[in-house]
Structure formats: C-alpha cells, structure tokens
PDB file of C-alpha atoms in Angstrom:
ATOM      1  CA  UNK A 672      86.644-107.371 -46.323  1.00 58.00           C
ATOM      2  CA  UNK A 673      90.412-106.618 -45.441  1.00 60.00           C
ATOM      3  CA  UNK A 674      89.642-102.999 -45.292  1.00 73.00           C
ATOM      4  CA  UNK A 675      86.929-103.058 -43.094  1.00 75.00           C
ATOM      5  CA  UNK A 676      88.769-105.757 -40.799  1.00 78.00           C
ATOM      6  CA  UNK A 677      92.109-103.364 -40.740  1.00 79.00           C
ATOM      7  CA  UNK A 678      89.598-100.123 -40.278  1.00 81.00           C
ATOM      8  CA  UNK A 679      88.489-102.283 -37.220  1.00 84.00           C
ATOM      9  CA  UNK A 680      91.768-103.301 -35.779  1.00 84.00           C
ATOM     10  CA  UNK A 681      92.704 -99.120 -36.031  1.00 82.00           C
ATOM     11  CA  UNK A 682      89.798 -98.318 -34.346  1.00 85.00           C
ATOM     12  CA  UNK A 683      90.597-100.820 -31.346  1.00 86.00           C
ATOM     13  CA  UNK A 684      93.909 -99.965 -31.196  1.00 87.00           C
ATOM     14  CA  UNK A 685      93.365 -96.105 -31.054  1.00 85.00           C
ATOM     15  CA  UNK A 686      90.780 -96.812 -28.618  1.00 85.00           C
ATOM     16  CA  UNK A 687      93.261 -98.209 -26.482  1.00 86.00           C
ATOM     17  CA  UNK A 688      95.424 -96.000 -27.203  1.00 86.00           C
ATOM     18  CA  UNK A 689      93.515 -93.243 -26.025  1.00 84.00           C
ATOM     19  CA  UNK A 690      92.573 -94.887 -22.539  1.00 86.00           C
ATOM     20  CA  UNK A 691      96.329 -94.471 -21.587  1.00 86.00           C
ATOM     21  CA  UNK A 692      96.411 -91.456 -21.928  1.00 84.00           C
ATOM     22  CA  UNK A 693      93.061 -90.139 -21.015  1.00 87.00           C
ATOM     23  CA  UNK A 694      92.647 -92.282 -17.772  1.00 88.00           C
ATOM     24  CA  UNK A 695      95.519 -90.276 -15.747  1.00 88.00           C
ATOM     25  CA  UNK A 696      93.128 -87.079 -16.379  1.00 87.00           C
ATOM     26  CA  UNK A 697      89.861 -88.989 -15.586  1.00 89.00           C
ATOM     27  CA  UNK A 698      91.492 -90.043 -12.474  1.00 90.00           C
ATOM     28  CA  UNK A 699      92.364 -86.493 -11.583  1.00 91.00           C
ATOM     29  CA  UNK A 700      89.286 -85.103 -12.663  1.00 90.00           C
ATOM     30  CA  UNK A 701      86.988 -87.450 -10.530  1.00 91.00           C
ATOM     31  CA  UNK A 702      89.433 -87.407  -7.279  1.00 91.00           C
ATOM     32  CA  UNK A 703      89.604 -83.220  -7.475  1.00 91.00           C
ATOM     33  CA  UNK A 704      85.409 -83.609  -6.840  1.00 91.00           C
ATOM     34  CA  UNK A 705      85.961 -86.669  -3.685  1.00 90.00           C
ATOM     35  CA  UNK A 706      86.067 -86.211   0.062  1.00 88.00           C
ATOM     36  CA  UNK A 707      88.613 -86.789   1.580  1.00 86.00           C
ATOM     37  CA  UNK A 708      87.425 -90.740   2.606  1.00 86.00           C
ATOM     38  CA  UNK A 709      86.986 -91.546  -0.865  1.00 88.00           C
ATOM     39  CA  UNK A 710      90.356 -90.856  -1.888  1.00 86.00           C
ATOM     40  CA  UNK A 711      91.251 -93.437   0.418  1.00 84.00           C
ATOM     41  CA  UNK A 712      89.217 -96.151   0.258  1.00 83.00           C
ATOM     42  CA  UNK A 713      90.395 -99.522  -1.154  1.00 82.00           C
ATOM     43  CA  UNK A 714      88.578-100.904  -3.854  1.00 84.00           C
ATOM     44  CA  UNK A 715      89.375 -97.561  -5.140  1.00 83.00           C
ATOM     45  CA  UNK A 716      85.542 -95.682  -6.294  1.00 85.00           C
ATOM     46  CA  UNK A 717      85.280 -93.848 -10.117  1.00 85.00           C
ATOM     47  CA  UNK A 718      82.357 -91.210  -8.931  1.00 85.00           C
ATOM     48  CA  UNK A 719      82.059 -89.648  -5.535  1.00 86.00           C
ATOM     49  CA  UNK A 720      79.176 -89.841  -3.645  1.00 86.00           C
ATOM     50  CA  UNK A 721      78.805 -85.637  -3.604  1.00 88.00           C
ATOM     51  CA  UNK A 722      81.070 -83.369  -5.163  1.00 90.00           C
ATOM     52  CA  UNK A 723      83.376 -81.269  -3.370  1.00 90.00           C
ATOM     53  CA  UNK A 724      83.916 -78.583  -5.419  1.00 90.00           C
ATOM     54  CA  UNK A 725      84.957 -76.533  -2.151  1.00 91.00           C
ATOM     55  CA  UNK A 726      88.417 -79.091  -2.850  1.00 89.00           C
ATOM     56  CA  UNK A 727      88.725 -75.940  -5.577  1.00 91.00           C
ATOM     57  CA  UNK A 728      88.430 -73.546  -3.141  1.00 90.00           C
ATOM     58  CA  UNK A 729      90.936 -74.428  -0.519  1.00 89.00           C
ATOM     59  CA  UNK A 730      93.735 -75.320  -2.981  1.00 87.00           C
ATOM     60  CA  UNK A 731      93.545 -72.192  -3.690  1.00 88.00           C
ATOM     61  CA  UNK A 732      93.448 -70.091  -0.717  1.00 86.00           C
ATOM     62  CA  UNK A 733      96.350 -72.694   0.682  1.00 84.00           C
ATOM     63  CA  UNK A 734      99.230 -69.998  -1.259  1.00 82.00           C
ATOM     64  CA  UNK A 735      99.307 -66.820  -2.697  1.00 88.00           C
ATOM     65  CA  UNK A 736      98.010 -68.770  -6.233  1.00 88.00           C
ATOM     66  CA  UNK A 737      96.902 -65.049  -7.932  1.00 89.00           C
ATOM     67  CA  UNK A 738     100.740 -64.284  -7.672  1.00 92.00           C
ATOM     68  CA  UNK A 739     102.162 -67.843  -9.315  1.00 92.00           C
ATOM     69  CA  UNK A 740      99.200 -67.680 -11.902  1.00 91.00           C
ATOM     70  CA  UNK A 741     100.436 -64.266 -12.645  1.00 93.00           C
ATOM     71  CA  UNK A 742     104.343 -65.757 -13.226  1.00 93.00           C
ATOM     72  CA  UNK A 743     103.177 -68.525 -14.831  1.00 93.00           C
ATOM     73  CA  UNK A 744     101.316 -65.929 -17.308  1.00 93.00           C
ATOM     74  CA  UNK A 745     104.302 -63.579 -18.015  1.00 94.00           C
ATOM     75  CA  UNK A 746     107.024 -66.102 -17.711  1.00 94.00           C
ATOM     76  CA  UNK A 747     105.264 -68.886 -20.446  1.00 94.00           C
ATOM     77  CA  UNK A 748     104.409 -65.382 -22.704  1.00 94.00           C
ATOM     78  CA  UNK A 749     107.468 -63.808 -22.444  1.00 95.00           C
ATOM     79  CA  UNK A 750     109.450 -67.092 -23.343  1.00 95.00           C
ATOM     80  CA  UNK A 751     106.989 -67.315 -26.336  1.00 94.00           C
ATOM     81  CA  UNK A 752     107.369 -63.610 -27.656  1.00 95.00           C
ATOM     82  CA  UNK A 753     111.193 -64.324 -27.598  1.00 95.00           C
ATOM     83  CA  UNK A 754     111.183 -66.937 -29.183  1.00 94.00           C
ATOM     84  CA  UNK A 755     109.226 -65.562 -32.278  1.00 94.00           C
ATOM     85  CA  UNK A 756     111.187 -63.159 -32.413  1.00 94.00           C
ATOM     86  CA  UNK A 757     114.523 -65.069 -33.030  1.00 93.00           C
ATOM     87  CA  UNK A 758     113.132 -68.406 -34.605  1.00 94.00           C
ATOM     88  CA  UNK A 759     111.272 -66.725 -37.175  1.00 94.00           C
ATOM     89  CA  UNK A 760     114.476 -64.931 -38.793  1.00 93.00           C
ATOM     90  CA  UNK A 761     116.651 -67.746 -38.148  1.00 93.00           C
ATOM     91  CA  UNK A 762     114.455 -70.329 -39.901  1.00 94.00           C
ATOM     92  CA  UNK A 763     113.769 -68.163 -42.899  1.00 92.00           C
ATOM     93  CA  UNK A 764     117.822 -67.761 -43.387  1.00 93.00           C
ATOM     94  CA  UNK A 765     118.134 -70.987 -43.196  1.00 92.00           C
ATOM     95  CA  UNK A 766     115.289 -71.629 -45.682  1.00 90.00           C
ATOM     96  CA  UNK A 767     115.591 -69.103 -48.128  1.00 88.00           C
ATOM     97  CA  UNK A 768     119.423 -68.240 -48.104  1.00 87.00           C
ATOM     98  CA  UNK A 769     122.876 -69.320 -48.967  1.00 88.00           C
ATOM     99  CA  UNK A 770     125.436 -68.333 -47.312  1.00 87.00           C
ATOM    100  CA  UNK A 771     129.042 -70.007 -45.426  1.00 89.00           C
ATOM    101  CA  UNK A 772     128.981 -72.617 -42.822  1.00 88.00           C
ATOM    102  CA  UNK A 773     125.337 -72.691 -43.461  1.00 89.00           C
ATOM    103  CA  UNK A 774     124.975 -76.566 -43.299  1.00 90.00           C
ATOM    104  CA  UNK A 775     127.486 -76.681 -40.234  1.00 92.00           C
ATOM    105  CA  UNK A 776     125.347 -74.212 -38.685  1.00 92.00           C
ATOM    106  CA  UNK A 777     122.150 -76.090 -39.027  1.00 91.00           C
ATOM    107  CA  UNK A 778     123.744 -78.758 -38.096  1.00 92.00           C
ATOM    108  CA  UNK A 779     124.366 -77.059 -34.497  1.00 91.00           C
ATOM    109  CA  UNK A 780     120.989 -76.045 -34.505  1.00 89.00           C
ATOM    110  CA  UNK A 781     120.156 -79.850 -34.694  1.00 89.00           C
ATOM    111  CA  UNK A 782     122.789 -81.019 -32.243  1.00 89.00           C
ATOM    112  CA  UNK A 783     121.403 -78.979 -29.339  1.00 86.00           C
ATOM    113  CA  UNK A 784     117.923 -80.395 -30.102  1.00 83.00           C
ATOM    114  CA  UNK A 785     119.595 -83.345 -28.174  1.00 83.00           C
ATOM    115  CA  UNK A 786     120.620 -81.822 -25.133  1.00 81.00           C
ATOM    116  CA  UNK A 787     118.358 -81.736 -22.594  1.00 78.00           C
ATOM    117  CA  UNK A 788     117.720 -77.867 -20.476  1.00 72.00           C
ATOM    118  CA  UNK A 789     119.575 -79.643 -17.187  1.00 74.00           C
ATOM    119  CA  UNK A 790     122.193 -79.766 -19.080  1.00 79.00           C
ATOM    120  CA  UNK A 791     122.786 -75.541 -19.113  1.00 82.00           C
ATOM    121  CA  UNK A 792     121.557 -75.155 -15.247  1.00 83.00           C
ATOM    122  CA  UNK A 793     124.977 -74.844 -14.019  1.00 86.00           C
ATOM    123  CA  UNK A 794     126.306 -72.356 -16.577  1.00 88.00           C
ATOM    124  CA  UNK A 795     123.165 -70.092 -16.688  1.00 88.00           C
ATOM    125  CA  UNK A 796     123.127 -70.378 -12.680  1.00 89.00           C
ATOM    126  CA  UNK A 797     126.342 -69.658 -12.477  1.00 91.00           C
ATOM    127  CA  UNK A 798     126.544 -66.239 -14.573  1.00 91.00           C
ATOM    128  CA  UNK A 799     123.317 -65.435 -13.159  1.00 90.00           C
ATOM    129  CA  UNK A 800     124.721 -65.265 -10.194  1.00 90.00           C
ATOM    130  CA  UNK A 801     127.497 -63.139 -10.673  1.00 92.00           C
ATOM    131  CA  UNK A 802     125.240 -60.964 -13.066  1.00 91.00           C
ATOM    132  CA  UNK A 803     122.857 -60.439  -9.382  1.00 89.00           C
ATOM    133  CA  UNK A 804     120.207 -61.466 -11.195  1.00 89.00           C
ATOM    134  CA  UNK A 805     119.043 -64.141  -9.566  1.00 88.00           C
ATOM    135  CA  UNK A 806     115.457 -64.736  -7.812  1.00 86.00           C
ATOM    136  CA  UNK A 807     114.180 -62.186 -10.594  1.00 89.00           C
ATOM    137  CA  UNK A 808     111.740 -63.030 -14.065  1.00 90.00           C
ATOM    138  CA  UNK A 809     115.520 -62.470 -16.523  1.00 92.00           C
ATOM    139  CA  UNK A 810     116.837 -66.214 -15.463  1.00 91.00           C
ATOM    140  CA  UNK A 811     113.083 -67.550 -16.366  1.00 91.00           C
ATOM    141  CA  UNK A 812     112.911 -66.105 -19.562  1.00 92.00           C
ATOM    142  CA  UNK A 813     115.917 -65.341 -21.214  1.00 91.00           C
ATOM    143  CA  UNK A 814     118.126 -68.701 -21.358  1.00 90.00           C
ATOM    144  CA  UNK A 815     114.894 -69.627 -23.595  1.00 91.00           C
ATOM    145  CA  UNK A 816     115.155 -66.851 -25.434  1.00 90.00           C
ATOM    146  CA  UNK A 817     115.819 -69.270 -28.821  1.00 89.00           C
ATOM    147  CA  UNK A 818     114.472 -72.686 -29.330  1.00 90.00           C
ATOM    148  CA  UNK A 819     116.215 -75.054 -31.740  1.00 91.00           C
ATOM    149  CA  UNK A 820     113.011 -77.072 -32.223  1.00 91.00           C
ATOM    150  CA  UNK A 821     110.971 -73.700 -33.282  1.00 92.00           C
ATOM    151  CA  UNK A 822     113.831 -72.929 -35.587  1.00 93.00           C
ATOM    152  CA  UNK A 823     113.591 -77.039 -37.714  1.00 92.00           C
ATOM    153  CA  UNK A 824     109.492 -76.532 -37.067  1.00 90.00           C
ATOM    154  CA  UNK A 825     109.896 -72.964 -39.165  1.00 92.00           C
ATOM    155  CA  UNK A 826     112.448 -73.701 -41.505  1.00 92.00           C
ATOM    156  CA  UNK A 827     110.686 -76.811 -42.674  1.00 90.00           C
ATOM    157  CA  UNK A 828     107.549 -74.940 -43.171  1.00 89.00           C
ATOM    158  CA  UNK A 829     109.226 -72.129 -44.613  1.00 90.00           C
ATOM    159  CA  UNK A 830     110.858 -74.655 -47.393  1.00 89.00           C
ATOM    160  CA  UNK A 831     107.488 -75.732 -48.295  1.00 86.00           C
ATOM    161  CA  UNK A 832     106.404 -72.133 -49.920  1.00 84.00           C
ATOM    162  CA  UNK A 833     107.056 -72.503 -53.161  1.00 83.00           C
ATOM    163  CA  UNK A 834     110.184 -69.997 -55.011  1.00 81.00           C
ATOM    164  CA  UNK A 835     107.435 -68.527 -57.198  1.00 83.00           C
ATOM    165  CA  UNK A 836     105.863 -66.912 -54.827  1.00 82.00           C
ATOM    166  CA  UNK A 837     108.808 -65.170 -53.180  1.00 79.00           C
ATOM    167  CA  UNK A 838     109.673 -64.148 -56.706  1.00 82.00           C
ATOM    168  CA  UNK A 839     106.193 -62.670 -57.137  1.00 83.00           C
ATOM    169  CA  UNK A 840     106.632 -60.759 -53.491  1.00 80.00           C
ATOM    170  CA  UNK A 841     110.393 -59.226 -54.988  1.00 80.00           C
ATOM    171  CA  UNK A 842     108.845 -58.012 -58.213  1.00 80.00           C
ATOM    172  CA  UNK A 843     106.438 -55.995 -56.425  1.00 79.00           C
ATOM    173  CA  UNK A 844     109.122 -54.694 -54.573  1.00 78.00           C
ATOM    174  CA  UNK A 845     108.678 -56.221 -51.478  1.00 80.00           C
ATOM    175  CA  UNK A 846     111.967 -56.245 -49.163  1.00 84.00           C
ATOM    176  CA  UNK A 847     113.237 -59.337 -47.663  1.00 84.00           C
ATOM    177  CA  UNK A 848     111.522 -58.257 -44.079  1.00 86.00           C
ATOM    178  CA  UNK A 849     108.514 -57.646 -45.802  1.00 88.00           C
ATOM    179  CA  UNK A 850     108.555 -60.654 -47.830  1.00 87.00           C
ATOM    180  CA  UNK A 851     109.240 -62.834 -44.716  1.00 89.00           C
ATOM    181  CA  UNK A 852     106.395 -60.984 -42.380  1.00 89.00           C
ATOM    182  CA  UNK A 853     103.610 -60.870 -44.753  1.00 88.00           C
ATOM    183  CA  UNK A 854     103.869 -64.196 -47.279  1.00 86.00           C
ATOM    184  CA  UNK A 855     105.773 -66.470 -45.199  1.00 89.00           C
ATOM    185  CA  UNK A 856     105.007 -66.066 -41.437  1.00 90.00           C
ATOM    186  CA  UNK A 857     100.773 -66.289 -42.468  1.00 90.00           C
ATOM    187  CA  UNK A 858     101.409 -69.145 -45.241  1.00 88.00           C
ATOM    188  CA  UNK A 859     103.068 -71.062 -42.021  1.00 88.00           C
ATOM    189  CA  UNK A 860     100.469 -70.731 -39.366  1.00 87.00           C
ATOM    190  CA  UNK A 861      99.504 -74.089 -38.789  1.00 86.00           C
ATOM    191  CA  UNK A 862     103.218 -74.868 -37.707  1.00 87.00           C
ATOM    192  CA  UNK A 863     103.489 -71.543 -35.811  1.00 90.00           C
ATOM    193  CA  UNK A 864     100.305 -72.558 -33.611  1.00 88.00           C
ATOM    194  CA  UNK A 865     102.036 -75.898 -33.172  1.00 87.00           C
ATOM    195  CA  UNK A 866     105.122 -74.723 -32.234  1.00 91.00           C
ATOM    196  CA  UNK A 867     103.541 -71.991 -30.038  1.00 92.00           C
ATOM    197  CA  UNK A 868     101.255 -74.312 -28.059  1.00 90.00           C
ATOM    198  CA  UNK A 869     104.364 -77.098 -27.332  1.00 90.00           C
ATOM    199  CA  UNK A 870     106.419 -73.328 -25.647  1.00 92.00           C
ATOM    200  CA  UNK A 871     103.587 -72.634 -23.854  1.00 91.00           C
ATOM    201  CA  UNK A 872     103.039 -76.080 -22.697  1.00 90.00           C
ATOM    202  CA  UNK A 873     106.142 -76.315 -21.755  1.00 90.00           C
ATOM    203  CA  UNK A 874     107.109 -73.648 -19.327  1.00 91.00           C
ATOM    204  CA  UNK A 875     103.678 -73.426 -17.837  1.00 91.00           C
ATOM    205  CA  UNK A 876     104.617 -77.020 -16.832  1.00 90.00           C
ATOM    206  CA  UNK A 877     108.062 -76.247 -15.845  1.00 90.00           C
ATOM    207  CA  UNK A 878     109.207 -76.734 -12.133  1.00 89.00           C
ATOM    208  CA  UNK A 879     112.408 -77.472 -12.343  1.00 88.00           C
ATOM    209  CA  UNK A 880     114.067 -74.361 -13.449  1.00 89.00           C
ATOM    210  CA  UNK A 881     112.094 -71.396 -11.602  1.00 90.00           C
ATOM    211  CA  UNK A 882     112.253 -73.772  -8.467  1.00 89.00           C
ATOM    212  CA  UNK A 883     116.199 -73.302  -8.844  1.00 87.00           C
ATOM    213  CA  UNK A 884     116.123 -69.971 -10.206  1.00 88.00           C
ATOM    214  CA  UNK A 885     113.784 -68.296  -7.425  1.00 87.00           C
ATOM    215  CA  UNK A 886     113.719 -68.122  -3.792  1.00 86.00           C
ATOM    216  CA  UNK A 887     110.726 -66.311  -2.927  1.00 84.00           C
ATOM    217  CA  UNK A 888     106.708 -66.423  -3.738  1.00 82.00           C
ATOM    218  CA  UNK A 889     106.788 -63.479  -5.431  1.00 87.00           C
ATOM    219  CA  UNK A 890     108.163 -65.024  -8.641  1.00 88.00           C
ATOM    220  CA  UNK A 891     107.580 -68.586  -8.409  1.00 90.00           C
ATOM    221  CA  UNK A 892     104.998 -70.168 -10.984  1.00 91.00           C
ATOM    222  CA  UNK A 893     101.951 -72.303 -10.425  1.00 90.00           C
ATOM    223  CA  UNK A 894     103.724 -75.515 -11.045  1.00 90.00           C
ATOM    224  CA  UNK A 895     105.991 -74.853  -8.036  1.00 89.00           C
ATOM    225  CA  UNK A 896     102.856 -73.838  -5.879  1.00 87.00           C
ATOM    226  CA  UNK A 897     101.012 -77.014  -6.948  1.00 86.00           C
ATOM    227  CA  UNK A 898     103.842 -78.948  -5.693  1.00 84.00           C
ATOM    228  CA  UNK A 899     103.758 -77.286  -2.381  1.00 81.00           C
ATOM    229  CA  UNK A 900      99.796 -78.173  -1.830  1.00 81.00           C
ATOM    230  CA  UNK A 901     101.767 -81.716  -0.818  1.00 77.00           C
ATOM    231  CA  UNK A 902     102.523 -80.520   2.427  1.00 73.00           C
ATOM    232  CA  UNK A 903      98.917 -80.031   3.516  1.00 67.00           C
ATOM    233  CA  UNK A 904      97.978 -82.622   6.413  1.00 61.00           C
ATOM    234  CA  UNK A 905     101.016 -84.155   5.524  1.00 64.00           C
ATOM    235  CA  UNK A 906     100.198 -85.325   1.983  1.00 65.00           C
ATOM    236  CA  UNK A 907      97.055 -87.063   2.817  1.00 74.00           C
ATOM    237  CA  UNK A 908      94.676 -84.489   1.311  1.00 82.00           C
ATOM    238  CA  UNK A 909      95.116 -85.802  -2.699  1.00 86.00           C
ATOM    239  CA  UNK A 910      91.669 -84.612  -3.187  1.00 86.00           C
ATOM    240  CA  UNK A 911      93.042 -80.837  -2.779  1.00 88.00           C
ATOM    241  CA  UNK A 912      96.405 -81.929  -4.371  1.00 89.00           C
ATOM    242  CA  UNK A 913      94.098 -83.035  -7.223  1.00 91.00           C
ATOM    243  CA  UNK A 914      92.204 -80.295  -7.048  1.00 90.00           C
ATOM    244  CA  UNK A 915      95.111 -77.552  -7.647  1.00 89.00           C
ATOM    245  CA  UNK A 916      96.542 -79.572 -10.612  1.00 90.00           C
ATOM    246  CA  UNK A 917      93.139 -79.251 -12.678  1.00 91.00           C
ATOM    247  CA  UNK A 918      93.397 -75.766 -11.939  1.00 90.00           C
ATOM    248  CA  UNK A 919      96.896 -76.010 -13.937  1.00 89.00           C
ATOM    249  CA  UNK A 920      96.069 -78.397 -16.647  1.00 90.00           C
ATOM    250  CA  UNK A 921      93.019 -76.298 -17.441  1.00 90.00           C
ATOM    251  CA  UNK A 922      94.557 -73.397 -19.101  1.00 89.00           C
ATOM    252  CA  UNK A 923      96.731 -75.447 -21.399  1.00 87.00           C
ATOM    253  CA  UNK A 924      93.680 -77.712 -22.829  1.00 87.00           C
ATOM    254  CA  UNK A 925      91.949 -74.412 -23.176  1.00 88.00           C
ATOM    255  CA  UNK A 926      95.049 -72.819 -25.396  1.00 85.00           C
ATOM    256  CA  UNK A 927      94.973 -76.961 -27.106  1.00 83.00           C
ATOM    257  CA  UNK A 928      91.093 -76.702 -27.702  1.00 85.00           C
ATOM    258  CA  UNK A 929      91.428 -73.075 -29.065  1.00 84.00           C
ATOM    259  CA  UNK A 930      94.871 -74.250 -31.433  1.00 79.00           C
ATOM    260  CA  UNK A 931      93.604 -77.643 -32.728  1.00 77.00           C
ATOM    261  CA  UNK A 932      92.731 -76.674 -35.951  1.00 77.00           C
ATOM    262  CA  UNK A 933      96.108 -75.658 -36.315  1.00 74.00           C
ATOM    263  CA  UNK A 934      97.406 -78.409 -34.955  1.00 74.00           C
ATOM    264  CA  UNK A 935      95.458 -80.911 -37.151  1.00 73.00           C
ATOM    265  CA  UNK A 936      96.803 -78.842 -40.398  1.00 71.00           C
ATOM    266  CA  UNK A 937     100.268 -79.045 -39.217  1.00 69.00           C
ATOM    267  CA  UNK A 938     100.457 -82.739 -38.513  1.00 67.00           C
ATOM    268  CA  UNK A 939      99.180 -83.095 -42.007  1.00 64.00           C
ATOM    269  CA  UNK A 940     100.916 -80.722 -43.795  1.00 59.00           C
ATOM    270  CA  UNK A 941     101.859 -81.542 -47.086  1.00 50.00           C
ATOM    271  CA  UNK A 942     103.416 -78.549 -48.888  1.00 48.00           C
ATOM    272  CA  UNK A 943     102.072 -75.731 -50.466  1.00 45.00           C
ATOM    273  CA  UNK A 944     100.904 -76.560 -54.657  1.00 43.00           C
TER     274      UNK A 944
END
C-alpha cells in the first residue's frame, strides 16, 4: 500500500515537474503557428484559429539565415571535434596513469569547472585583437578548444573499465594509443554522446560570445540572428520572433532525440562488471 501510494506521489510530482519545463516550448510552439492578433489578445488563446505557417517563412527571409545556420554548423562542430580531441587523452591520463602533480592537476581541471566563460572574454578579446584575428571563425572555436567538464565526464567513465581488460589489450600488444582508441573510447559511449550533445547544445545556443567576437553577418550564428528578428515592427511581431526560435531549438531536440539512448545509459551508468 506504501509503494503504490509513493509510486503515486512520483508520478504527480514528475508530472509537474515536466509541465515547467515543457510549457515554455508549448507556448512557443503554438504562438510560432498565431496571427499576429492572437499573440496579443488578453485572455491569452492555447490554439490559433488557422495556422500561419508562412510566420516560418518570413523569419526566415528577414536575414541572411542560410549564412548563420551555416556558422552555427561549423562553429558548434568544430568546438566539438576539438574538444575530442584533447578531452579524450587528458581524461585517460588522468584515469589510467600516475605521474607528478597529478592530483594538483586535476584539481585545476576541477577549479575552472567553476568559472564561468565571461570570465576569459577580456583576455581572449584582448590577444585576439592584437593577434588580428578578430571578426573571423579562430575566436569562436578555439578558446573552447578544451572543456574541463568533458575531461571529469571521460575520466570518470574511463575509471569504470575494469584493469583486466587493459591488461588483456597490453598482452596482445596493443600500444597505449591503441589501447585508449579501440577499448576505452567505444566501452565509454554513453558518456561521450552525453558529453557531446551538452557541447553542441551549448554553442549552438551561444550569443554572447560570437556577438562580441564578430562584427559582420558573414560569421555570426543563428542565435545572434534570432535575436535580431526583435527589431521587426518594432518587437510586436512575437509570432515571427517565435517562429525563428523553433527553427533553432529544432536541430538540438533532433541531435537529443537521435542521442537519448545514450543519454539514458549514461545517467544510469553503473560501472562496467
């Protein structure tokens, strides 16, 4: 009887739970499809009376959109890449090694998980302004180049695989590289998707930094576009507004629907037996 009443009082609470978060996107779904009169009507209305899916349409031709969807692409993939690249290595050091100043090093690793990116604009603007490279795709991608939270996400994973089986990859001969590529990277996936859907998430989302670090449309992303559909009849038209941030939410639940497997097996990871 006290199972089935706590079951219950889960169920509720998740429910409710769930409403916070999912009513921000209902409300954006349902105002992308209004007219412009429903948007502003008090009692506010749930479903439009027609849907305006030409809302779609002219968010889109309001900006050069092909050009920020294209940044958006190669800036969130490029930071990703990178990142691979130097978590992977760092986390399996730090998992499978023992060296000096290891401990102190981690350590750093942690500290800077609690600083937050504002924190490095004015250095990074600064030498990226003597370097000349400003208002070009380096100052988007490379001050991301490592990520402190990818490197903790690996290394715990990487801690889980069990000594035997690296000992079984070195008998066969199998280098360190190889060792780290082919048993450890593929026994870690789940935390690999995890870690590579929270990057992309978060520079596709990103206006802050290539707002500072650009000045023209030819390199600015689709968040800073979106931003700029604001100005259109003087910020009156949130069925457009709405409109243009579905179009940059949708990629992201596309890259969560296709990664939630992963994402399900990392949050309930458990070790490898």
């Amino acid at each position: 009887m006290r199972n089935a009443a706590s079951k219950t009082f889960d169920v509720v609470l998740l429910s409710l739970v769930s409403l916070v978060f999912v009513f921000p996107f209902a409300w954006m779904a349902t105002t992308a499809l209004k007219s412009l009169q429903e948007t502003l009507v008090f009692p506010p209305i749930w479903i439009p009376e027609r849907l305006h899916w030409e809302n779609f349409s002219e968010a889109w031709k309001s900006g050069p959109f092909p050009t920020y969807l294209r940044n958006s692409v190669m800036v969130a993939v490029s930071v990703l890449l990178l990142q691979l690249v130097t978590i992977i290595p760092a986390a399996y050091a730090f998992a499978r090694f023992r060296f000096p100043g290891k401990r102190a090093l981690f350590g750093l690793v942690l500290a800077s998980l609690m600083m937050p990116p504002q924190i490095t604009f004015v250095p990074v603007y600064v030498l990226m302004s003597r370097l000349g490279l400003m208002d070009t795709f380096v100052p988007l991608v490379v001050p991301f180049a490592a990520s402190a939270f990818g490197i903790f996400l690996m290394r715990q994973a990487f801690m889980q695989v069990p000594d035997e089986t690296a000992e079984a990859a070195r008998l066969d001969n199998a280098g360190e590289w190889t060792t780290m590529w082919r048993i450890f990277v593929p026994m870690a996936k789940p935390m690999l998707a995890t870690f590579a859907l929270f990057s992309l998430i978060a520079h596709w989302n990103d206006y802050f930094w290539p707002l500072i670090m650009t000045d023209s449309d030819r390199l600015r992303t689709l968040a800073v576009g979106i931003a700029r559909l604001k100005d259109i009849e003087g910020g009156n038209a949130w069925q457009v507004i709405m409109a243009g941030n579905v179009m940059l939410v949708l990629p992201i639940l596309a890259a969560f629907f296709a990664a939630r497997r992963h994402i399900v097996r990392a949050f309930t990871y458990t070790g490898l037996k």
